[in-house]
Short mmCIF file of C-alpha atoms in Angstrom, two decimals:
data_model
loop_
_atom_site.label_atom_id
_atom_site.label_comp_id
_atom_site.label_asym_id
_atom_site.label_seq_id
_atom_site.Cartn_x
_atom_site.Cartn_y
_atom_site.Cartn_z
CA THR A 1 24.93 -10.00 3.91
CA GLY A 2 21.50 -8.60 5.03
CA SER A 3 20.62 -11.59 7.25
CA ARG A 4 22.21 -13.18 10.37
CA LEU A 5 20.30 -16.42 10.04
CA VAL A 6 21.58 -19.80 8.81
CA ALA A 7 18.57 -22.31 8.17
CA PHE A 8 17.93 -25.04 5.76
CA PRO A 9 15.43 -27.89 5.23
CA CYS A 10 15.47 -31.11 7.43
CA THR A 11 13.93 -34.35 6.84
CA ALA A 12 10.89 -33.46 8.88
CA CYS A 13 10.00 -30.77 6.28
CA ALA A 14 6.82 -31.87 4.41
CA ASN A 15 6.33 -28.77 2.07
CA CYS A 16 9.91 -27.79 1.35
CA GLY A 17 10.82 -27.57 -2.41
CA LYS A 18 13.56 -29.22 -4.52
CA HIS A 19 16.99 -27.39 -3.96
CA ALA A 20 20.61 -27.92 -5.05
CA SER A 21 21.07 -30.73 -2.40
CA SER A 22 19.90 -34.03 -3.40
CA SER A 23 18.47 -34.84 0.20
CA TYR A 24 17.70 -32.63 3.22
CA TYR A 25 19.42 -32.47 6.54
CA ASP A 26 18.78 -35.48 8.68
CA PRO A 27 19.35 -34.90 12.36
CA SER A 28 18.81 -38.73 12.94
CA ILE A 29 22.13 -39.91 11.15
CA SER A 30 24.31 -37.04 12.86
CA THR A 31 26.39 -38.15 15.74
CA THR A 32 27.09 -34.57 16.71
CA ASP A 33 23.82 -32.81 16.69
CA THR A 34 21.88 -31.53 19.69
CA VAL A 35 18.30 -29.87 19.59
CA ASN A 36 18.39 -26.73 21.70
CA THR A 37 16.10 -26.76 24.68
CA CYS A 38 14.11 -23.68 25.83
CA GLN A 39 17.00 -22.67 28.17
CA GLU A 40 19.47 -22.73 25.23
CA CYS A 41 17.68 -20.77 22.90
CA GLN A 42 20.10 -18.46 20.86
CA PHE A 43 18.03 -16.51 18.47
CA ASP A 44 17.00 -13.62 20.77
CA GLY A 45 13.76 -11.85 19.52
CA MET A 46 12.95 -14.81 17.24
CA SER A 47 12.69 -18.10 18.87
CA LYS A 48 10.06 -19.28 21.50
CA CYS A 49 9.70 -22.15 23.57
CA ASP A 50 7.22 -24.82 22.09
CA ASN A 51 7.04 -28.45 23.14
CA GLY A 52 10.60 -27.94 24.90
CA THR A 53 12.39 -26.76 21.79
CA CYS A 54 13.42 -23.23 20.39
CA GLN A 55 10.81 -22.71 17.53
CA PHE A 56 11.00 -19.84 15.30
CA VAL A 57 9.09 -18.25 12.17
CA GLN A 58 10.85 -15.99 9.92
CA ARG A 59 9.11 -13.70 7.31
CA TYR A 60 10.48 -11.69 4.58
CA THR A 61 9.55 -8.63 2.79
CA GLU A 62 8.72 -10.23 -0.42
CA GLY A 63 6.24 -12.83 1.16
CA SER A 64 8.49 -15.81 1.86
CA ARG A 65 8.38 -17.31 5.18
CA ILE A 66 10.13 -20.22 6.81
CA SER A 67 9.45 -22.12 10.26
CA ALA A 68 12.14 -24.04 12.05
CA TYR A 69 13.71 -24.99 15.40
CA GLU A 70 17.02 -24.43 16.76
CA ILE A 71 19.71 -27.28 16.46
CA THR A 72 23.32 -27.11 17.03
CA ASP A 73 25.85 -29.28 15.10
CA ILE A 74 29.28 -29.19 13.72
CA MET A 75 29.38 -26.81 10.47
CA TRP A 76 31.71 -26.00 8.08
CA LEU A 77 31.88 -24.97 4.33
CA GLY A 78 32.96 -27.67 1.93
CA THR A 79 32.42 -29.56 -1.38
CA HIS A 80 29.37 -31.49 -2.66
CA ASP A 81 31.28 -34.49 -1.31
CA VAL A 82 31.06 -34.76 2.48
CA LEU A 83 33.63 -37.48 2.76
CA GLU A 84 36.02 -35.15 0.48
CA SER A 85 35.39 -32.29 2.83
CA MET A 86 36.12 -34.18 5.72
CA ALA A 87 39.60 -35.47 4.36
CA ASP A 88 40.71 -32.07 3.19
CA PRO A 89 42.19 -29.92 6.12
CA ALA A 90 41.57 -26.91 4.07
CA TYR A 91 37.89 -27.51 4.76
CA ILE A 92 37.38 -29.49 7.96
CA ASN A 93 39.88 -27.22 9.94
CA THR A 94 37.36 -24.57 9.59
CA ALA A 95 34.61 -26.60 11.42
CA VAL A 96 32.90 -25.08 14.56
CA PRO A 97 29.90 -26.00 16.70
CA PHE A 98 27.07 -23.89 15.29
CA VAL A 99 23.28 -23.15 15.91
CA PHE A 100 21.17 -22.92 12.96
CA GLY A 101 17.51 -23.24 12.00
CA CYS A 102 16.24 -26.81 10.99
CA GLN A 103 13.40 -26.00 8.76
CA THR A 104 10.17 -27.55 8.87
CA SER A 105 8.17 -25.45 6.37
CA GLU A 106 9.00 -23.17 3.48
CA GLU A 107 6.66 -20.77 1.68
CA GLY A 108 7.20 -18.16 -1.30
CA LEU A 109 10.58 -17.96 -2.92
CA PHE A 110 12.18 -20.17 -0.37
CA ARG A 111 10.32 -23.23 -1.62
CA ASN A 112 11.14 -22.31 -5.33
CA GLN A 113 14.85 -21.22 -4.98
CA TYR A 114 17.83 -23.27 -6.14
CA ALA A 115 19.71 -22.53 -2.88
CA ASP A 116 19.09 -24.73 0.17
CA GLY A 117 17.63 -22.21 2.64
CA ILE A 118 19.86 -18.98 3.81
CA MET A 119 23.28 -18.46 5.15
CA GLY A 120 23.24 -15.02 6.84
CA VAL A 121 26.61 -13.12 7.28
CA ALA A 122 25.47 -9.74 8.44
CA MET A 123 27.37 -7.83 11.38
CA HIS A 124 26.05 -10.02 14.01
CA GLN A 125 28.05 -12.07 16.80
CA ALA A 126 25.42 -15.20 15.97
CA THR A 127 26.82 -15.70 12.21
CA LEU A 128 29.19 -18.68 11.12
CA ILE A 129 31.79 -16.23 10.08
CA ALA A 130 31.82 -14.92 13.68
CA ALA A 131 31.92 -18.40 15.23
CA MET A 132 34.91 -19.30 13.05
CA TYR A 133 36.77 -16.25 14.01
CA GLU A 134 36.05 -16.81 17.62
CA ALA A 135 37.30 -20.62 17.25
CA GLY A 136 40.56 -19.45 15.60
CA THR A 137 39.56 -21.25 12.38
CA ILE A 138 40.00 -18.19 10.14
CA PRO A 139 42.54 -15.39 10.83
CA ARG A 140 40.14 -12.49 10.80
CA HIS A 141 36.58 -11.40 11.37
CA ALA A 142 36.19 -10.74 7.63
CA PHE A 143 35.13 -12.26 4.30
CA SER A 144 34.64 -11.45 0.71
CA LEU A 145 32.16 -12.06 -1.91
CA CYS A 146 33.21 -12.02 -5.69
CA LEU A 147 30.13 -12.62 -7.76
CA ASN A 148 28.99 -13.10 -11.36
CA PHE A 149 26.20 -14.51 -13.28
CA GLU A 150 28.20 -17.78 -13.31
CA GLY A 151 28.78 -18.18 -9.47
CA GLY A 152 31.95 -16.63 -7.85
CA THR A 153 34.15 -16.88 -4.99
CA PHE A 154 33.56 -16.77 -1.16
CA SER A 155 36.70 -15.98 0.81
CA LEU A 156 36.75 -16.71 4.54
CA GLY A 157 38.96 -14.35 6.89
CA GLY A 158 39.56 -11.69 4.32
CA THR A 159 40.04 -11.54 0.54
CA ARG A 160 42.13 -14.07 -1.54
CA LEU A 161 42.01 -12.06 -4.78
CA GLY A 162 44.63 -9.63 -5.79
CA LEU A 163 45.81 -7.96 -9.12
CA ARG A 164 46.83 -10.76 -11.57
CA ASP A 165 50.47 -9.61 -11.77
CA ASP A 166 50.83 -8.68 -8.02
CA THR A 167 53.18 -11.06 -6.30
CA SER A 168 53.08 -9.46 -3.04
CA ALA A 169 50.88 -9.95 -0.20
CA LEU A 170 47.32 -8.30 -0.22
CA HIS A 171 45.53 -7.87 3.27
CA GLY A 172 48.05 -10.38 4.64
CA ASN A 173 47.38 -12.97 1.90
CA ASP A 174 50.13 -14.28 -0.72
CA THR A 175 48.78 -13.83 -4.22
CA SER A 176 51.69 -15.23 -6.08
CA SER A 177 49.97 -18.55 -6.85
CA LEU A 178 47.24 -16.98 -8.76
CA SER A 179 46.92 -18.33 -12.23
CA PRO A 180 45.71 -16.33 -15.12
CA SER A 181 42.37 -18.35 -14.85
CA SER A 182 41.86 -17.50 -11.18
CA PRO A 183 39.70 -14.75 -9.98
CA HIS A 184 41.68 -11.45 -9.82
CA HIS A 185 41.18 -7.76 -9.19
CA LEU A 186 40.95 -5.50 -12.19
CA GLU A 187 42.04 -2.46 -10.20
CA PRO A 188 43.43 -1.86 -6.55
CA MET A 189 40.90 -2.34 -3.75
CA GLN A 190 39.48 0.91 -2.15
CA PHE A 191 38.03 1.01 1.25
CA ALA A 192 35.28 2.97 2.88
CA SER A 193 34.00 3.03 6.59
CA LEU A 194 30.83 1.22 7.50
CA THR A 195 28.40 3.89 8.63
CA LYS A 196 26.71 1.43 11.30
CA ASN A 197 28.22 -0.77 13.78
CA HIS A 198 25.87 -3.85 13.63
CA GLY A 199 23.32 -5.49 11.35
CA TRP A 200 23.54 -4.03 7.79
CA TYR A 201 26.63 -3.19 5.86
CA ALA A 202 25.88 0.53 5.24
CA VAL A 203 28.11 2.86 3.21
CA GLY A 204 28.01 6.85 3.06
CA VAL A 205 27.02 8.04 -0.44
CA VAL A 206 28.22 11.46 -1.66
CA SER A 207 26.73 11.54 -5.20
CA VAL A 208 24.69 9.78 -7.84
CA HIS A 209 25.03 9.81 -11.60
CA VAL A 210 22.80 8.49 -14.47
CA GLY A 211 25.42 8.35 -17.15
CA ASP A 212 27.16 11.68 -16.82
CA ILE A 213 24.22 13.50 -15.43
CA LEU A 214 24.44 14.28 -11.62
CA ILE A 215 20.95 13.77 -9.94
CA THR A 216 21.71 14.17 -6.32
CA THR A 217 21.85 18.17 -6.77
CA THR A 218 20.48 18.95 -3.32
CA GLU A 219 21.03 17.94 0.39
CA THR A 220 17.50 16.69 0.30
CA LEU A 221 18.13 14.20 -2.69
CA LEU A 222 21.38 13.25 -1.23
CA SER A 223 19.97 12.51 2.22
CA ALA A 224 17.53 10.05 0.67
CA PHE A 225 20.34 7.61 0.26
CA ASN A 226 21.85 7.81 3.71
CA ASP A 227 18.91 8.51 5.99
CA ALA A 228 17.05 5.71 8.08
CA LYS A 229 19.10 2.14 7.14
CA GLY A 230 21.49 4.13 4.60
CA ALA A 231 22.77 2.76 1.60
CA ILE A 232 23.16 -0.96 2.29
CA ILE A 233 24.89 -3.71 0.39
CA ASP A 234 22.83 -6.96 0.39
CA SER A 235 23.92 -9.89 -1.48
CA GLY A 236 20.66 -11.79 -0.61
CA THR A 237 18.70 -9.08 -2.74
CA THR A 238 19.01 -9.96 -6.40
CA ASP A 239 17.94 -6.61 -7.54
CA SER A 240 18.80 -3.01 -6.56
CA TYR A 241 16.59 -0.19 -5.14
CA LEU A 242 17.17 3.33 -5.06
CA PRO A 243 15.01 5.84 -2.93
CA ARG A 244 11.67 7.04 -4.40
CA ALA A 245 12.68 10.68 -3.35
CA ILE A 246 15.08 10.71 -6.23
CA ALA A 247 12.65 9.25 -8.78
CA ARG A 248 11.97 12.51 -10.67
CA PRO A 249 15.58 13.49 -11.34
CA PHE A 250 16.42 9.96 -12.01
CA MET A 251 13.66 9.32 -14.74
CA LYS A 252 14.50 12.79 -16.35
CA ALA A 253 18.24 11.96 -16.60
CA TRP A 254 17.60 8.22 -17.86
CA GLU A 255 15.31 9.69 -20.56
CA ASN A 256 17.92 12.08 -21.71
CA VAL A 257 20.52 9.37 -22.02
CA ALA A 258 18.73 6.27 -23.26
CA GLY A 259 15.93 8.02 -25.28
CA HIS A 260 12.96 6.46 -23.55
CA VAL A 261 11.03 6.24 -20.33
CA HIS A 262 12.68 4.11 -17.45
CA SER A 263 10.48 1.20 -16.91
CA ASN A 264 10.70 -2.12 -15.01
CA ARG A 265 8.29 -3.92 -17.35
CA LEU A 266 9.82 -6.11 -20.10
CA LYS A 267 10.99 -3.95 -23.18
CA ARG A 268 12.53 -4.99 -26.54
CA TYR A 269 16.01 -3.53 -27.43
CA THR A 270 17.86 -3.48 -30.53
CA TYR A 271 21.71 -3.87 -30.07
CA ASP A 272 22.22 0.21 -30.89
CA GLU A 273 19.40 0.89 -28.32
CA PHE A 274 20.79 -1.15 -25.74
CA GLN A 275 24.31 0.48 -26.27
CA ARG A 276 22.68 3.78 -25.18
CA LEU A 277 21.77 2.54 -21.72
CA PRO A 278 23.79 4.25 -19.00
CA ASN A 279 25.85 3.23 -16.14
CA ILE A 280 24.32 4.06 -12.86
CA THR A 281 27.27 5.23 -10.71
CA ILE A 282 27.07 5.75 -6.93
CA THR A 283 29.99 7.58 -5.27
CA ILE A 284 31.14 6.44 -1.85
CA ASP A 285 32.77 8.22 0.88
CA GLY A 286 36.11 6.30 0.86
CA LEU A 287 38.88 6.32 3.43
CA GLU A 288 41.45 7.61 1.13
CA GLY A 289 39.07 9.50 -1.40
CA ASN A 290 35.71 8.95 -3.29
CA ILE A 291 34.98 5.51 -4.77
CA ARG A 292 32.93 5.41 -7.97
CA TRP A 293 30.83 2.12 -7.91
CA SER A 294 28.85 1.63 -11.20
CA ALA A 295 25.99 -0.74 -12.05
CA THR A 296 26.43 -1.53 -15.95
CA PRO A 297 23.48 -2.22 -18.20
CA SER A 298 24.99 -5.66 -18.76
CA ASN A 299 24.55 -6.27 -14.94
CA TYR A 300 21.10 -4.53 -14.21
CA MET A 301 19.39 -5.49 -17.59
CA GLU A 302 17.97 -9.19 -17.55
CA GLU A 303 17.62 -10.97 -20.81
CA ILE A 304 14.43 -12.84 -20.78
CA ILE A 305 14.37 -16.04 -22.59
CA LEU A 306 10.71 -16.66 -23.35
CA PRO A 307 9.25 -20.13 -23.76
CA ARG A 308 8.85 -21.64 -27.26
CA THR A 309 5.68 -23.35 -26.36
CA LYS A 310 2.66 -21.86 -24.64
CA PRO A 311 3.36 -18.13 -24.16
CA ASP A 312 1.31 -18.03 -21.08
CA VAL A 313 3.81 -20.50 -19.35
CA LYS A 314 5.64 -17.75 -17.37
CA ALA A 315 7.30 -20.36 -14.80
CA THR A 316 9.40 -21.62 -17.87
CA GLN A 317 10.97 -18.09 -18.37
CA MET A 318 14.60 -17.99 -17.85
CA PHE A 319 17.10 -15.15 -17.26
CA LYS A 320 20.67 -14.83 -18.48
CA ARG A 321 23.27 -12.18 -18.86
CA VAL A 322 23.47 -10.47 -22.02
CA ASP A 323 26.88 -10.60 -23.94
CA ILE A 324 27.18 -6.87 -25.14
CA THR A 325 30.38 -7.77 -27.22
CA LYS A 326 28.14 -9.68 -29.73
CA PRO A 327 25.83 -7.40 -31.76
CA TRP A 328 22.36 -9.09 -32.34
CA LYS A 329 19.87 -8.59 -35.32
CA GLY A 330 16.55 -7.37 -34.50
CA THR A 331 15.35 -7.12 -30.85
CA LYS A 332 15.85 -8.84 -27.56
CA PRO A 333 13.52 -8.91 -24.43
CA PHE A 334 15.09 -7.36 -21.27
CA THR A 335 13.73 -6.18 -17.96
CA ASN A 336 15.54 -3.41 -15.97
CA ARG A 337 16.23 -4.56 -12.52
CA ILE A 338 16.94 -1.17 -10.96
CA TYR A 339 13.84 0.05 -9.27
CA VAL A 340 13.44 3.62 -7.90
CA ASP A 341 10.91 2.87 -5.15
CA GLU A 342 12.60 2.20 -1.83
CA PRO A 343 10.90 4.19 0.80
CA LYS A 344 14.06 5.26 2.62
CA GLY A 345 17.81 4.57 2.06
CA CYS A 346 18.68 2.33 -0.65
CA VAL A 347 19.78 -1.42 -1.41
CA LEU A 348 22.58 -2.35 -3.46
CA GLY A 349 21.87 -5.84 -4.42
CA GLY A 350 23.63 -8.83 -6.29
CA ASN A 351 23.37 -7.11 -9.56
CA TRP A 352 25.27 -4.08 -8.40
CA MET A 353 27.73 -6.31 -6.41
CA SER A 354 28.43 -8.22 -9.65
CA ASP A 355 31.78 -8.35 -11.14
CA HIS A 356 33.31 -6.63 -8.00
CA ASP A 357 35.39 -8.31 -5.16
CA ILE A 358 33.54 -6.79 -2.07
CA LEU A 359 35.48 -7.18 1.41
CA PHE A 360 33.30 -7.22 4.51
CA ASP A 361 35.93 -6.54 7.09
CA ILE A 362 34.00 -6.46 10.26
CA GLN A 363 37.12 -6.48 12.49
CA SER A 364 38.03 -2.91 11.06
CA LYS A 365 34.60 -1.68 10.40
CA ARG A 366 35.26 -1.06 6.68
CA ILE A 367 34.23 -2.31 3.17
CA GLY A 368 36.57 -2.92 0.36
CA ILE A 369 35.59 -2.62 -3.15
CA ALA A 370 37.48 -3.73 -6.45
CA ARG A 371 36.36 -4.62 -9.92
CA ALA A 372 37.29 -8.14 -10.47
CA GLU A 373 37.04 -11.09 -12.65
CA CYS A 374 35.17 -13.52 -10.22
CA THR A 375 34.81 -16.69 -12.07
CA TYR A 376 36.52 -19.57 -10.12
CA ARG A 377 36.96 -23.12 -11.74
CA ASP A 378 38.00 -24.83 -8.61
CA SER A 379 36.58 -24.79 -5.18
CA GLU A 380 33.58 -22.24 -4.51
CA TYR A 381 35.37 -20.69 -1.51
CA VAL A 382 38.81 -20.30 -0.16
CA VAL A 383 40.27 -19.70 3.31
CA VAL A 384 42.79 -17.03 3.12
#
């Protein structure tokens, strides 16, 4: 949700890594693709004419980089089986002509990640969500993400989720067919206005707590969250980053609650020590009262599974979500993934969004937030 760009590896990519798909996109076998000429470049401020095509390079803060050229083809979201997706109206009826980046090079995290490239859904007229809405294949210029450590649900045109026992319509969507195992809200969805009209999804912060301790005790500390880019919700950022201006009160409150110094280095915890870790709660200026949105230790603490072979083989380290309902003996290694070093504003990343259904309603310039059970055992996305 922090990017507008859609791009993934094409067959011409010599140094792209191995990803979720078994093969790269091959323009030579598509009967509907066209390579954008220099007169048809769509990525303003990015693409430059090179050898008759629209070439661009996109760099990211952590050092990743992709190179690609613009191409237009029919695009929709479907299953792993293309023929199945084409046969099912629920999928193929959302198909639209769309411009994306055909990657010719990957560097950094893009080369090593599991996902095939990037699918940006920021507030921008050049996203796939915007194209679907303009073509009338989804009912509203909106979508929702309900994520957890096992995956989640991507709803197009709004949110498909509701309270489990709610048989009324939610945001125009009938929820009566939800089964007990379906994703569902654990509380009514609350709404907040977006503080920006374009680009990032930013919300207004009115207070921040570490456990029960208020740390935004002055206007200066509070403004650190809302200045510059503001408090943005970015699913593409795995971790969360709070402004460095609040580091001192944050560290003091953390030590008072947890009993040790806050650190982003690997640390071993007993079960009792882990239980002392605080919720970090950001209170958002809602449309009908304040909204308290908490990151829990089970979401911001990553358990590190160390390799049993050579201890210096860092590439084989794995991360998993800790099950806090099952006490453990001895200690377990964890890394804290809330960082207090953002120069201005803050980034609420994937770990803050986890276990919540977040509605990105571009049409009404608002965000919806509800704690939710996000695990979905059928299709990975739903058209509402």
